[in-house]
Structure formats: C-alpha cells, structure tokens
Short mmCIF file of C-alpha atoms in Angstrom, two decimals:
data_model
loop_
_atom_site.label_atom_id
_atom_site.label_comp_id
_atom_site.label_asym_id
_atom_site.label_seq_id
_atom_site.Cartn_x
_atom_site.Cartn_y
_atom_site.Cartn_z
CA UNK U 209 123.48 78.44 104.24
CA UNK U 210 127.37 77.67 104.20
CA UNK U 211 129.74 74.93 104.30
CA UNK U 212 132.96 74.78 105.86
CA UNK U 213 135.93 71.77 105.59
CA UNK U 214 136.48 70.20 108.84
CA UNK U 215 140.41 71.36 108.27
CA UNK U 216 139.34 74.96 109.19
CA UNK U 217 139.56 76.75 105.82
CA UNK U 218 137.20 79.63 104.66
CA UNK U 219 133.21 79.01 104.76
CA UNK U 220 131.81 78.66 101.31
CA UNK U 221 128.43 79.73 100.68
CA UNK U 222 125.67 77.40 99.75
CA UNK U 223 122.52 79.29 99.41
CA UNK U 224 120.63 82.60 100.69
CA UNK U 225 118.50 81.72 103.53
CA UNK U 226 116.89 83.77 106.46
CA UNK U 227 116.67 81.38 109.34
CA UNK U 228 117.79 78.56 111.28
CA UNK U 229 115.05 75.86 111.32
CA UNK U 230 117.78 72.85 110.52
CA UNK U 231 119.21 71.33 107.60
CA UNK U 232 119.93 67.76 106.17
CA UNK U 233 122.87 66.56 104.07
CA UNK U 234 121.89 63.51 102.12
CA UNK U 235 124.19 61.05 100.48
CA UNK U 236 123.12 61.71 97.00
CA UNK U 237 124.93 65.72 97.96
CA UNK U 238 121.75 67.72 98.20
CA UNK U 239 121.09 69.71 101.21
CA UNK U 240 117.16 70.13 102.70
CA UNK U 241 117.09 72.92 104.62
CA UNK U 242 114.00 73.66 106.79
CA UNK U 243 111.49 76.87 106.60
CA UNK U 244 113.37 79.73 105.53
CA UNK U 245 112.95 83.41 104.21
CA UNK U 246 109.50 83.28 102.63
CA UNK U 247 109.94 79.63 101.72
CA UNK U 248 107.39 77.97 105.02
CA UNK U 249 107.93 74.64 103.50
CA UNK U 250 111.25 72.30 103.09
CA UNK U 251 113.76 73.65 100.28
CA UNK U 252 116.46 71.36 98.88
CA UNK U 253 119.72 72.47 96.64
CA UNK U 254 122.69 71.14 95.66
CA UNK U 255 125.82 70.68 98.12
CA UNK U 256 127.31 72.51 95.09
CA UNK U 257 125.42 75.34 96.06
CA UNK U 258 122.52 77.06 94.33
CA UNK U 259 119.30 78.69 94.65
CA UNK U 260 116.82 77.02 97.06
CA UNK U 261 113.73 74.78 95.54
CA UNK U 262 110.58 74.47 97.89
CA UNK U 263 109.62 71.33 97.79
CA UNK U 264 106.61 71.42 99.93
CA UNK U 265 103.70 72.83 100.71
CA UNK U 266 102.40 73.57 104.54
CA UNK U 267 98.90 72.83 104.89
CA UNK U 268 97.19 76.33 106.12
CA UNK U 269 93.95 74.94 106.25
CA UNK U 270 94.78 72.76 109.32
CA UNK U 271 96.79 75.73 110.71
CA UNK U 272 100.45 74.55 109.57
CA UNK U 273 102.52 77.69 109.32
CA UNK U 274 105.98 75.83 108.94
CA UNK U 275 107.89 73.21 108.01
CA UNK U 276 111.34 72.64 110.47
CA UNK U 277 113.79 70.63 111.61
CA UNK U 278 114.50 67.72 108.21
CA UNK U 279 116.35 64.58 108.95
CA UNK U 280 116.60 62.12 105.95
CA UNK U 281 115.92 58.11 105.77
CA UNK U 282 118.57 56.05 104.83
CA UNK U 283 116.59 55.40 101.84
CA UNK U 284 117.49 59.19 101.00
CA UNK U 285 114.08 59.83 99.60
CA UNK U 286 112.29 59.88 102.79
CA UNK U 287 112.60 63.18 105.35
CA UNK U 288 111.03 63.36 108.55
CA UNK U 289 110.10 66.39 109.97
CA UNK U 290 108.33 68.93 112.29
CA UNK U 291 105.53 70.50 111.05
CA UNK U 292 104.64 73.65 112.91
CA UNK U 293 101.81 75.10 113.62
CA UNK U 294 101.93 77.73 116.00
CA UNK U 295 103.13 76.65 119.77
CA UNK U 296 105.62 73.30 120.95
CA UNK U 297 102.75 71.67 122.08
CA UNK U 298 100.12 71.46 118.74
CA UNK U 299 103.68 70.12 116.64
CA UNK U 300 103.77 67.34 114.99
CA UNK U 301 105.99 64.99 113.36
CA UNK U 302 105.18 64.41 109.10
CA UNK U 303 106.96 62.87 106.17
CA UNK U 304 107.90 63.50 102.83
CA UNK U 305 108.71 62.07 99.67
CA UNK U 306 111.53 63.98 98.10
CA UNK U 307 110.71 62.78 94.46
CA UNK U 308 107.16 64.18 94.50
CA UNK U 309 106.85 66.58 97.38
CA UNK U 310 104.25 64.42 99.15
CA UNK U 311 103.33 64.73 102.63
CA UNK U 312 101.88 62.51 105.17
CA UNK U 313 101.64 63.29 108.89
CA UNK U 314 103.19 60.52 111.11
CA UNK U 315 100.48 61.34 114.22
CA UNK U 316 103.36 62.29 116.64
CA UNK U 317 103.22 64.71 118.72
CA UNK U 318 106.58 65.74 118.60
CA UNK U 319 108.59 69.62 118.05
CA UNK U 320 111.73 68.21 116.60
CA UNK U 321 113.14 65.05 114.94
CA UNK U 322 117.12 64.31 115.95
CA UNK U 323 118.22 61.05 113.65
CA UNK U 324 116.75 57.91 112.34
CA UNK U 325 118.73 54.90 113.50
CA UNK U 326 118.04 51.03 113.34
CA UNK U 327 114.57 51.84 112.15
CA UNK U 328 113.26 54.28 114.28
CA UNK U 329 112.68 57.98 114.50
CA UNK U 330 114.78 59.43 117.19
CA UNK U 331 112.57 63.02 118.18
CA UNK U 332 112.64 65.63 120.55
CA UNK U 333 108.89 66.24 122.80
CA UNK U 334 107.64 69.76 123.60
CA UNK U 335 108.37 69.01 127.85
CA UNK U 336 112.24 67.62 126.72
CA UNK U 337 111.95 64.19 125.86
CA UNK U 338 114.25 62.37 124.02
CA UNK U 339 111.90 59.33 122.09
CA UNK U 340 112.14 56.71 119.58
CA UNK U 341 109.55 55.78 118.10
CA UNK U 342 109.84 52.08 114.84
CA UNK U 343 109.07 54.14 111.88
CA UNK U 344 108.16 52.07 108.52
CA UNK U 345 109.20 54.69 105.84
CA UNK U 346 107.87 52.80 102.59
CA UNK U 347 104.55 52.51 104.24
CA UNK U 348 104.77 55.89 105.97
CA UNK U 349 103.82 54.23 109.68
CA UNK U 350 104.98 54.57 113.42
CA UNK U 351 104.92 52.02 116.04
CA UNK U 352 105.21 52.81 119.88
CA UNK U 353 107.43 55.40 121.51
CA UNK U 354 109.62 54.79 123.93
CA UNK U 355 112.41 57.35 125.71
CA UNK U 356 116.13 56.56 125.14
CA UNK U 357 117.31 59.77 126.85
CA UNK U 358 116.44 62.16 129.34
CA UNK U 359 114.93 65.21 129.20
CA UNK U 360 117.08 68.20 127.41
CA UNK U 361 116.63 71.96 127.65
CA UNK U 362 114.58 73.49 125.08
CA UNK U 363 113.85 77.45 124.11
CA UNK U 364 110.16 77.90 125.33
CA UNK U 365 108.17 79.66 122.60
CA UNK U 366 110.51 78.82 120.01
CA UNK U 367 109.90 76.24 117.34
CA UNK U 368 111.93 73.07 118.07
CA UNK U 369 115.29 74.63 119.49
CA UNK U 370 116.96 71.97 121.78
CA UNK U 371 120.17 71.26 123.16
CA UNK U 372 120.59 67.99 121.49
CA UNK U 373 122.13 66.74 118.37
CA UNK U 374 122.81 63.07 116.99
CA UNK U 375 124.49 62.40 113.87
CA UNK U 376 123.74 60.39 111.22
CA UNK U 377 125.94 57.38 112.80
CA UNK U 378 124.66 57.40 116.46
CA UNK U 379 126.92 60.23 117.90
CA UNK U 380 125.39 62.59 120.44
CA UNK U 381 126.23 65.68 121.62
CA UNK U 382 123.29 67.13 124.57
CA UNK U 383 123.39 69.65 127.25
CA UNK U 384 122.50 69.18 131.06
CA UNK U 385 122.26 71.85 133.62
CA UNK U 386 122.07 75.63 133.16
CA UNK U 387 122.86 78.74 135.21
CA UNK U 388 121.76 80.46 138.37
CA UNK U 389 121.90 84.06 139.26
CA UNK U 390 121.08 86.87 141.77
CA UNK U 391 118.86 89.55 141.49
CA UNK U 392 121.56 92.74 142.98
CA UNK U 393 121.44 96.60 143.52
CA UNK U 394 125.04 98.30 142.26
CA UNK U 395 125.55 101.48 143.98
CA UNK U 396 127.12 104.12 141.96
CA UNK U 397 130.94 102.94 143.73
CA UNK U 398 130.43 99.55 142.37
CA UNK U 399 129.48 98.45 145.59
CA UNK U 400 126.82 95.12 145.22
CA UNK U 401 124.17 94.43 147.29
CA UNK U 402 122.15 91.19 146.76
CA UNK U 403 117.82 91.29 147.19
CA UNK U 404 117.10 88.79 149.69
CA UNK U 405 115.56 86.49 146.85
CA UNK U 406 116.95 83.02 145.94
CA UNK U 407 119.45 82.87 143.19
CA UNK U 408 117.30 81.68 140.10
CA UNK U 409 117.07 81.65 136.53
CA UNK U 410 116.51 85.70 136.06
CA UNK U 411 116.13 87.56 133.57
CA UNK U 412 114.84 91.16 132.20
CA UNK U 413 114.91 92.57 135.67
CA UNK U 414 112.90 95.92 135.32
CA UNK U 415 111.77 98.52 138.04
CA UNK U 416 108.68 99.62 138.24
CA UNK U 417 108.27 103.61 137.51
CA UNK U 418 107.23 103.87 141.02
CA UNK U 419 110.09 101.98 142.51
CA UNK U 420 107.57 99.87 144.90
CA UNK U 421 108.15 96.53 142.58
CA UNK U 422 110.44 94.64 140.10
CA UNK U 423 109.46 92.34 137.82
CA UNK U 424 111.55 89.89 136.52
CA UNK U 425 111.82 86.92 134.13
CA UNK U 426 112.55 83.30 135.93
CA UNK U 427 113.38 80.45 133.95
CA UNK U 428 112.52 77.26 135.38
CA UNK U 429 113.31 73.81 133.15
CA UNK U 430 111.08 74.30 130.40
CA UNK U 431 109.23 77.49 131.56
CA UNK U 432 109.90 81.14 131.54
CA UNK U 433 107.40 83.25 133.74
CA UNK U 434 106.83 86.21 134.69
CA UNK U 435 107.48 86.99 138.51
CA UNK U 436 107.10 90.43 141.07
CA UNK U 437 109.26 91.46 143.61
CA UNK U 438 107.28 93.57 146.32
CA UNK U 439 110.03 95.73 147.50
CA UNK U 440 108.50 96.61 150.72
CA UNK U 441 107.62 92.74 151.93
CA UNK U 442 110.59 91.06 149.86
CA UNK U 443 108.40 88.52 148.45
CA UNK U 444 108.48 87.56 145.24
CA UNK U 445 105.42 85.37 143.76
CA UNK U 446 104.60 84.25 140.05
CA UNK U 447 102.17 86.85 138.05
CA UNK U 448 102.08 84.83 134.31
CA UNK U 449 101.15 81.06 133.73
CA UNK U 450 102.43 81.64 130.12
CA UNK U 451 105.63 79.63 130.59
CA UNK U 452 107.20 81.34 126.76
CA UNK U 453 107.29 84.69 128.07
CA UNK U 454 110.30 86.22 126.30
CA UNK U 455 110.55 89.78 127.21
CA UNK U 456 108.72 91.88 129.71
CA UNK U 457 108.10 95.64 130.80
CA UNK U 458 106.52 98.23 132.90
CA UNK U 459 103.47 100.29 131.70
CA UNK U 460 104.30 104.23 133.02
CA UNK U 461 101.30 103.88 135.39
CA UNK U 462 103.55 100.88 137.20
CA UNK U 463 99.71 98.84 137.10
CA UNK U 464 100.37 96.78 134.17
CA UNK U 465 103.20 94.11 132.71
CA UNK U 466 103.50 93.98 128.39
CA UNK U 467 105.32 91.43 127.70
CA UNK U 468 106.09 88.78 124.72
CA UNK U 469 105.08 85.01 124.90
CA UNK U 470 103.66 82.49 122.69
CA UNK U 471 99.99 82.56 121.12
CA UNK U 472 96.87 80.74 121.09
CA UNK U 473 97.24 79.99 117.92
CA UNK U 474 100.41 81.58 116.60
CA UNK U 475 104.38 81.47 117.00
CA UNK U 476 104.26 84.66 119.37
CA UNK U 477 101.89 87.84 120.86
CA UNK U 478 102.11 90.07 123.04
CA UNK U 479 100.26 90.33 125.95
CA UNK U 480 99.42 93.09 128.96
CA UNK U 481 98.18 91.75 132.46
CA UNK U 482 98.05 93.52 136.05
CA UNK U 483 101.24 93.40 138.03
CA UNK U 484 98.88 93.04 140.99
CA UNK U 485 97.34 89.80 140.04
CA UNK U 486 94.08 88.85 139.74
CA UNK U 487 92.95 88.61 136.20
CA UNK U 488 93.82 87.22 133.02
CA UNK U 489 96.17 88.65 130.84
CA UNK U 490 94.88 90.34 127.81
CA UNK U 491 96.08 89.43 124.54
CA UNK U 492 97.21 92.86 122.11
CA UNK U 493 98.70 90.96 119.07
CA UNK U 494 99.07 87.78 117.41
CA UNK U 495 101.85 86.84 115.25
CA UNK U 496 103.02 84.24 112.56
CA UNK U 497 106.83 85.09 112.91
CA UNK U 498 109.13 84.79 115.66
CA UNK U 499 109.10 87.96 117.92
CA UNK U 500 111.29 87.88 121.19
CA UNK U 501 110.16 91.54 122.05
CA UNK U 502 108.45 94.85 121.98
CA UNK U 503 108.17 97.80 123.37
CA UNK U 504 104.60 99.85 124.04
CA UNK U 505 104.32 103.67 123.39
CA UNK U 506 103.82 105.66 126.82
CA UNK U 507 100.19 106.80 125.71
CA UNK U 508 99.57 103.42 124.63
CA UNK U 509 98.71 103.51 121.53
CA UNK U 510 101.93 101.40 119.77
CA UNK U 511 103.44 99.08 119.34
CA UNK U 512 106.80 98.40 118.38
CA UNK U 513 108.29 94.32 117.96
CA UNK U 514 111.31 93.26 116.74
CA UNK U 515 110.51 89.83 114.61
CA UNK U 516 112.81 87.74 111.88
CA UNK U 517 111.29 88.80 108.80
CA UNK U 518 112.61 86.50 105.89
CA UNK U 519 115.70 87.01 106.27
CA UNK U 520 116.55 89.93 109.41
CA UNK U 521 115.74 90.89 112.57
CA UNK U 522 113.46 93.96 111.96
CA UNK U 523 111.35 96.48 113.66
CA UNK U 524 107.41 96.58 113.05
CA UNK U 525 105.08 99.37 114.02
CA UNK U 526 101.32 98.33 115.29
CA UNK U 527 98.79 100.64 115.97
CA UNK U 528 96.62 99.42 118.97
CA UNK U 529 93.26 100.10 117.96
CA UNK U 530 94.19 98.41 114.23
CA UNK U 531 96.25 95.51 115.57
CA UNK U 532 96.20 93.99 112.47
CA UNK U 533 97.33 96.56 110.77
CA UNK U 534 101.18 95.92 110.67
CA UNK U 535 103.92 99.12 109.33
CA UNK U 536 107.37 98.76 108.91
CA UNK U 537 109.75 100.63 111.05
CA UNK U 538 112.81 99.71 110.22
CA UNK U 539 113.31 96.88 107.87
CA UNK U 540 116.94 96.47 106.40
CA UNK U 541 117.36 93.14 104.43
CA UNK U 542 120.48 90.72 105.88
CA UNK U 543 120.99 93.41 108.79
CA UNK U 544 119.61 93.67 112.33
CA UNK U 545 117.61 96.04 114.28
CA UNK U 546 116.49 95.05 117.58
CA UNK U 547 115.98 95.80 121.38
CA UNK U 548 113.58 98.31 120.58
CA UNK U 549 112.81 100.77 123.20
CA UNK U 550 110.51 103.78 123.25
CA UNK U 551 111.70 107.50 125.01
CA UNK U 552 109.72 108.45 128.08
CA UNK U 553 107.80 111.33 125.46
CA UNK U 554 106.92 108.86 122.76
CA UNK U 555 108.35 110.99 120.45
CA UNK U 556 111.67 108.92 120.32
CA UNK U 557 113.07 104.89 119.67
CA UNK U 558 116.34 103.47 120.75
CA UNK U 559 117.63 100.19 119.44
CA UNK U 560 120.36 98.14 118.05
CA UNK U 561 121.78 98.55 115.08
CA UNK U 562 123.55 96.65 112.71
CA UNK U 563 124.31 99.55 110.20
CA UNK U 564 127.65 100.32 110.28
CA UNK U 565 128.42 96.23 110.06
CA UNK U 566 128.68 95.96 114.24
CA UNK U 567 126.25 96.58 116.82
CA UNK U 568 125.66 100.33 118.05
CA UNK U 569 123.34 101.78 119.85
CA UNK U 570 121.01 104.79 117.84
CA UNK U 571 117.79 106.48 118.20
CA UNK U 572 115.21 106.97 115.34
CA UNK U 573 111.96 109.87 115.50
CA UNK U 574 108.55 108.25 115.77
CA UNK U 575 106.30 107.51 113.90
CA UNK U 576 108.31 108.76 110.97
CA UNK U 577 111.91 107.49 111.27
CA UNK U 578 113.61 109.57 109.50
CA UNK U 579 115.62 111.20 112.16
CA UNK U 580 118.39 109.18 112.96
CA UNK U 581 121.43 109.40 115.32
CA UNK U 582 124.16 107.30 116.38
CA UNK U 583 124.64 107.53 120.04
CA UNK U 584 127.40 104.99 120.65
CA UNK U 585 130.48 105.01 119.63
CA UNK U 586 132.97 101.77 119.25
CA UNK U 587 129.69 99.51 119.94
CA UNK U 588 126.99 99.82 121.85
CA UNK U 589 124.23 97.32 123.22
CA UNK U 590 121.22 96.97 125.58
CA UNK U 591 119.64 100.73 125.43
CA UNK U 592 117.53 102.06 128.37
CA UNK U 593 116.37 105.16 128.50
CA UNK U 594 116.43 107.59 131.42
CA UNK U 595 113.65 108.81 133.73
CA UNK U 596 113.41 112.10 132.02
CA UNK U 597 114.86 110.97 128.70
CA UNK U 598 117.73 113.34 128.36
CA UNK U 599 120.00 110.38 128.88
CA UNK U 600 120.45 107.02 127.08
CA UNK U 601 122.42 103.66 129.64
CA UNK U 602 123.76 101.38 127.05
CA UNK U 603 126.81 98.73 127.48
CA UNK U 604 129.76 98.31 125.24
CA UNK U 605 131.96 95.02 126.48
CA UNK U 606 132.12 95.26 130.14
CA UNK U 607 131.00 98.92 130.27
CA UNK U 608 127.93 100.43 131.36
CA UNK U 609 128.04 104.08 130.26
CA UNK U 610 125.41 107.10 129.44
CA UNK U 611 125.23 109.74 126.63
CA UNK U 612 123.55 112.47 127.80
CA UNK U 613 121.33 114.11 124.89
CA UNK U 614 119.59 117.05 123.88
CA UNK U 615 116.39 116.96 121.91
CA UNK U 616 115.75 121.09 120.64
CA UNK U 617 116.22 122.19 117.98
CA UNK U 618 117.15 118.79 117.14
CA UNK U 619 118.39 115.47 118.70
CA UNK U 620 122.14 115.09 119.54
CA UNK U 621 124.49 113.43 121.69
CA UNK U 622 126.25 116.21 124.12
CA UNK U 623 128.44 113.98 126.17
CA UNK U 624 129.38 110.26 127.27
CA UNK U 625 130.43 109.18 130.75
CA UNK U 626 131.18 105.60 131.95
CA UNK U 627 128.90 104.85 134.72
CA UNK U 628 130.33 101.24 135.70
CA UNK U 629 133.62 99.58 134.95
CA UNK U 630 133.80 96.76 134.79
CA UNK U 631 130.41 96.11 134.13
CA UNK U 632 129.58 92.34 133.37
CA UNK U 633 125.75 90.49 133.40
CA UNK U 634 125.40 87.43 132.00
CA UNK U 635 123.59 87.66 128.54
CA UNK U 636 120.49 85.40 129.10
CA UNK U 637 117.47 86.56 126.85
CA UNK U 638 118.54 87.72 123.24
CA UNK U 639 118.96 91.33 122.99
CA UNK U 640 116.79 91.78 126.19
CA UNK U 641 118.90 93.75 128.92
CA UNK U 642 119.78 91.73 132.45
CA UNK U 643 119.78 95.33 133.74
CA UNK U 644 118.08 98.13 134.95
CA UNK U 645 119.22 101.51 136.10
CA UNK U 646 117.21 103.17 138.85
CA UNK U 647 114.86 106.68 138.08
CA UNK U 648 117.12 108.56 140.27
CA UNK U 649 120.34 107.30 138.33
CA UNK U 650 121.91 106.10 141.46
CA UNK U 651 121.84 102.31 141.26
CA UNK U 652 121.71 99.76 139.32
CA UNK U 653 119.66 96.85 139.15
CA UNK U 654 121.98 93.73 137.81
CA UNK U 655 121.67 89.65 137.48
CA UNK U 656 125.10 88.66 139.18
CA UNK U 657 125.94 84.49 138.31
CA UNK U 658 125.64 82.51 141.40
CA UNK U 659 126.35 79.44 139.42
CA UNK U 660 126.71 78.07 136.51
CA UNK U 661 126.85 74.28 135.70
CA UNK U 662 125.74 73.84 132.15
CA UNK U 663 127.37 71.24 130.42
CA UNK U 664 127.77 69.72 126.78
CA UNK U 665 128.04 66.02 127.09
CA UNK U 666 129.34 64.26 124.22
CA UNK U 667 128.45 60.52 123.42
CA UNK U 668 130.47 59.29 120.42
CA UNK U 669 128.64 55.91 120.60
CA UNK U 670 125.39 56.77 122.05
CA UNK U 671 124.03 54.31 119.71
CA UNK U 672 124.81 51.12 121.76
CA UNK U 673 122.78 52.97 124.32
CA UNK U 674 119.95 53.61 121.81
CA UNK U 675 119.64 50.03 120.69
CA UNK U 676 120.14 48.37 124.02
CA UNK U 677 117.36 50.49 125.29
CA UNK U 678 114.87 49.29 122.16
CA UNK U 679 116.01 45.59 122.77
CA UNK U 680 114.77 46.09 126.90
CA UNK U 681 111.62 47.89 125.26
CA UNK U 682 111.02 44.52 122.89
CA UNK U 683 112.57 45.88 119.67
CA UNK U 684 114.36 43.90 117.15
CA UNK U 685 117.56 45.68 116.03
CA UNK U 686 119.67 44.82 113.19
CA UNK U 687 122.95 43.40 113.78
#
C-alpha cells in the first residue's frame, strides 16, 4: 500500500500488501485496507505507515472466504463492506465496528460498496447496478434500495471490480461503453483478412490443432463466454453458459475446450467441456484464490494455473487424478510468473517472467523446474508454442517474433526472427494472448479494433443527482 501527494512527488510506502481488494482513509488517519496477502479479513494501519492489523474475522462456516471493498461511516467507527464468498452473485454487503472487530451482515445482496452519503449506502450489484440503499449505522439496519445510476461494467469472475468510484464528498468518476474487435487472418506479408464474423468483444482466439474450428472468448456486458467458429460453415454459436470464463484452450485431440471460470462454490476452477456441444462441462479444479488461467499437459494429466498467492502472481502444479493435491511451480514472493503454457511434448513450460525486474519470455523443464532459459531478449510477452515445438511466437512492443530452439543435449535458443512488424492487438484478457499463429506457421490469427468507445465520465457533483433521486424515491435528505 502507498501514498502519493497530489503535487506529484515520490510514492511513499504505507504497508506490505498482496492485493487490490480496496482501501479506506478515515479522518482519524488510519487506512482499512481490504483482504490482502494471507490477511482474508479487513486490516487497518496508520496513514503513518506500519504493519497491517486484521481486524476481522471471515466467517468460514457460512462459506465467507473474504473480506473486500471497505468504505467508512462518517461516524469513522463504522465500515461497510463486501463480504465474499466465492462468486458476484452469493456477495453480500456486512458491517463492522472498528473498536471491537464486530461483524454484522446488512442482508444485501451486493459485490461492492462505493460511498455512504446523506445516510445511505451507495453499492455496486453483481449484474451492474448502481443502488442506495438508508443505512442506520448505530443500529446496524438497511431500509429499501433504490438505483441512482445505471448499470457500470464489472470484471466477471472477479470479486467486486467495477468501473465506478465516488468519493467521500459525492464526486463520481464511472465508465460507459467498451471496445469492439474483429476476429482476422495475417498472412505472412502483413496482409489482413477479416472472418466473416461480426466485430465483437473477442478475446483468446485459439485454433483448433486440426484447423477445422476456433474458439474464442466474447465478452458481452457482464458476460464472458465461450464461443466456436466452424471454419467450414462460418458460423459461430455459443459453447459455455459460464459467463466468467477467463481463459480458454484446445485439448491436442481438437474434441475438448479447458478453460478458467468461476466455481460453484469458489473464486475460480477450471473446467473441460466438448467443443461440439452437447453436454455439460466437467469441472477439474476448484479454487479459493483468484486464477485467470491454466494450461493442461498434452497427456492430460496436469495442470498448471497461474493464481495471486499472498502477495504474486505464481504458477501451481495439479496433478489430475489428486486435484487437491496442489505443488508449487514457480512461486517467487513480490514477482510475477504467468501465461503459463505447456510444449507440444509435455516435457517443457513457457511463461512470463518477472525475474530480471521486466517481463521476458522463458521456458522451465517439467515437472522439475530446474532447467531454465531465457528466450527473449529486451522483453518478451504472450508465449505460444509451435506445432512441433522447436519454435517459441512471443511479442515484444509491437513485434511478433520467434526463437527457434533446440532441445538435445539440452534446451537453447539458436536464433530469433521477427515474424510481424508492426504487430499490434489490443490487450483484452490479462496475460492471455489476442493471438494465435497457425500449425503451418503461415498466418496469423489476430483481434484487429473495430471500435472503441469506452469512456470515463466524471461527475464532480454527482451528489445533487444522488439526493434528488432519494427525494423522488420518498427519502428525507439533510439539508
């Protein structure tokens, strides 16, 4: 946690933490700072800066994994917050007493509160909605919710992630719109040639190893789904009903789709169902902690995830027929590894790094990973392996290029070449890839914008809006 002057001078550190699940500055100078690291409850220091003190206590026996997203009364012993417990739509809304600790759920459904204003809890709903709901904090009660806003963008699967703000004096900033794009084929001159598929929010395009499909992440509103492209018939038609699917790819047999989406009962799992329809899809592995994607062994017997461990992006190791046995991989405290990706053998990861204090591209031996090589040079991002994995694709800026390796007696990098420059995709999903090179190496499967009309909207007195719209809804609000 850090804290910067508004005149632009140097960040000063306030505590260690390991995520971003919101903070709250009060006016007595302490800062409450949502579930982070191995703390799952609200921490509170000093402005001053500090170590972090948990302060409370998620309830595990009702299935609260988390508590997120802190605003504070005016009364400044009084927070408000989201207590999570595995998926948007089982959050609720809860209260605590920072002199004791002391919690007491509100009865809200509700992912994220914004502000409380004129005596009501401003919150965020799991489809968007922006309500307001009288909240009496000495007797810990709500009244009846009404919406002051409309609906805002918010990260499926994630725990309360929004784009809305509101400050403690009725200032809003919120975002409207978002981005379209194409689904293209780049020939190896450059050359672009769109699928016949409406432009859409893609993402993770990925050809099947048979070349007869693509499947492809669309993001529509609130929902992110898994879709197939039948090459042949140019159709493209929904496969998953998941709507938090994160991350998706092929099995080698080109029959089935792994991908990453929200649990049952959990934050995230991953998931396999048939590209071809049909069926339900089969759950591999539930987890507590936030994991945007994995990658699947070709014998299918692993798994690999990236998740946020405490305080880093790391790389876990899950045997198949022990799911719940979990090994780490890589697991470097304060650094990232990421975008896991196994070699077409097995024998062989590529990922992200964040070793050498910027993003490169290197490969690590599996299941031991003590083999490791650099592969990029100057920066590296987005790894895909080749058919025949004796080549790694991986972007730098607005490059695509391709080290060619060698894996006897031992792995190295024999040459580089830039296969496309410039090379730009818009970066939609994480450290997911918006490309895909075809097995042949001839073309190149891209996202290409089509539009792009997001927008931050700022309100510096959104609160005349707020109360006249709780004075139509029969509110009293103070003068």
């Amino acid at each position: 946690e850090k804290k910067v002057r508004l005149d632009g001078s140097a960040p000063v550190t306030i505590a260690n933490g390991g995520a971003a699940n919101g903070v709250a500055w009060t006016e007595t100078d302490e800062i409450i700072v949502g579930a982070t690291g191995s703390r799952h409850g609200l921490s509170r220091v000093s402005a001053a800066g500090g170590e972090l003190a948990e302060f409370t206590t998620p309830d595990s026996s009702k299935g609260t994994h988390e508590h997120v997203w802190p605003v504070v009364a005016p009364d400044n012993n009084t927070v408000v917050f989201a207590a999570w417990s595995g998926s948007l739509i089982t959050s609720e809304l809860a209260t605590a007493a920072l002199s004791d600790g002391t919690v007491v759920p509100l009865g809200i459904k509700g992912i994220r509160p914004l502000a409380i204003l004129d005596g009501v809890v401003i919150y965020l709903q799991a489809d968007g909605a922006v309500m307001a709901v009288p909240f009496d904090a000495k007797r810990k009660r709500v009244g009846k919710a009404i919406p002051v806003h409309d609906p805002v963008p918010v990260v499926p699967g994630n725990n309360g992630n929004s784009g809305i703000f509101i400050s403690r004096n009725g200032a809003m900033v919120s975002a409207r719109g978002g981005g379209a794009n194409r689904l293209v084929w780049s020939d190896r001159r450059g050359a672009l040639q769109p699928l016949p598929a409406e432009a859409r929010g893609y993402f993770s395009p990925r050809i099947s190893p048979d070349a007869r499909h693509i499947a492809v992440g669309v993001s529509e509103g609130q929902r992110n789904d898994v879709w197939i492209y039948d090459v042949a018939t140019t159709t493209l038609s929904r496969l998953t009903t998941m709507e938090t699917v994160s991350s998706l790819e092929w099995t080698p047999d080109s029959k089935w789709i792994v991908f990453t989406a929200s649990g049952q009962q959990s934050r995230n799992a991953v998931w396999m169902q048939l590209a071809a329809g049909g069926a339900a899809p089969m759950k591999l592995v539930e987890n507590t902690e936030l994991t945007p994607s994995v990658t699947r062994s070709p014998d299918g017997k692993w798994l690999i995830q990236q998740s946020l461990h405490e305080s880093s992006w790391d790389l876990t190791r899950i045997p198949l027929d022990s799911p719940t046995v979990r090994v780490p991989f890589l697991a470097t405290p304060l650094l990232t590894e990421a975008a896991p990706t196994f070699s077409p053998n097995g024998r062989w990861v590529a990922m992200v790094d964040e070793q050498s204090d910027r993003f490169e591209v290197y490969v690590r031996s599996f299941p031991d990973p003590s083999v490791r090589v650099q592969v990029s040079v100057g920066g590296g991002t987005y790894p895909q392996w080749a058919a025949d994995g004796n080549s790694l694709y991986y972007t730098n800026g607005t490059l695509l290029l391709r080290a060619k390796v060698t894996t006897t007696p031992a792995f190295r990098v024999t040459s580089r070449d830039t296969v496309r420059d410039p090379f730009v995709v818009p970066s939609v999903s994480g450290f997911d890839r918006s490309y895909d090179v075809a097995r042949d190496g001839q073309r190149v499967l891209m996202l290409s914008s089509n539009r792009d009309d997001f927008q931050l909207v700022v309100a510096p007195n959104w609160r005349t809006e707020l109360r006249r719209r709780l004075v139509a809804a029969g509110h009293s609000v103070p003068k």
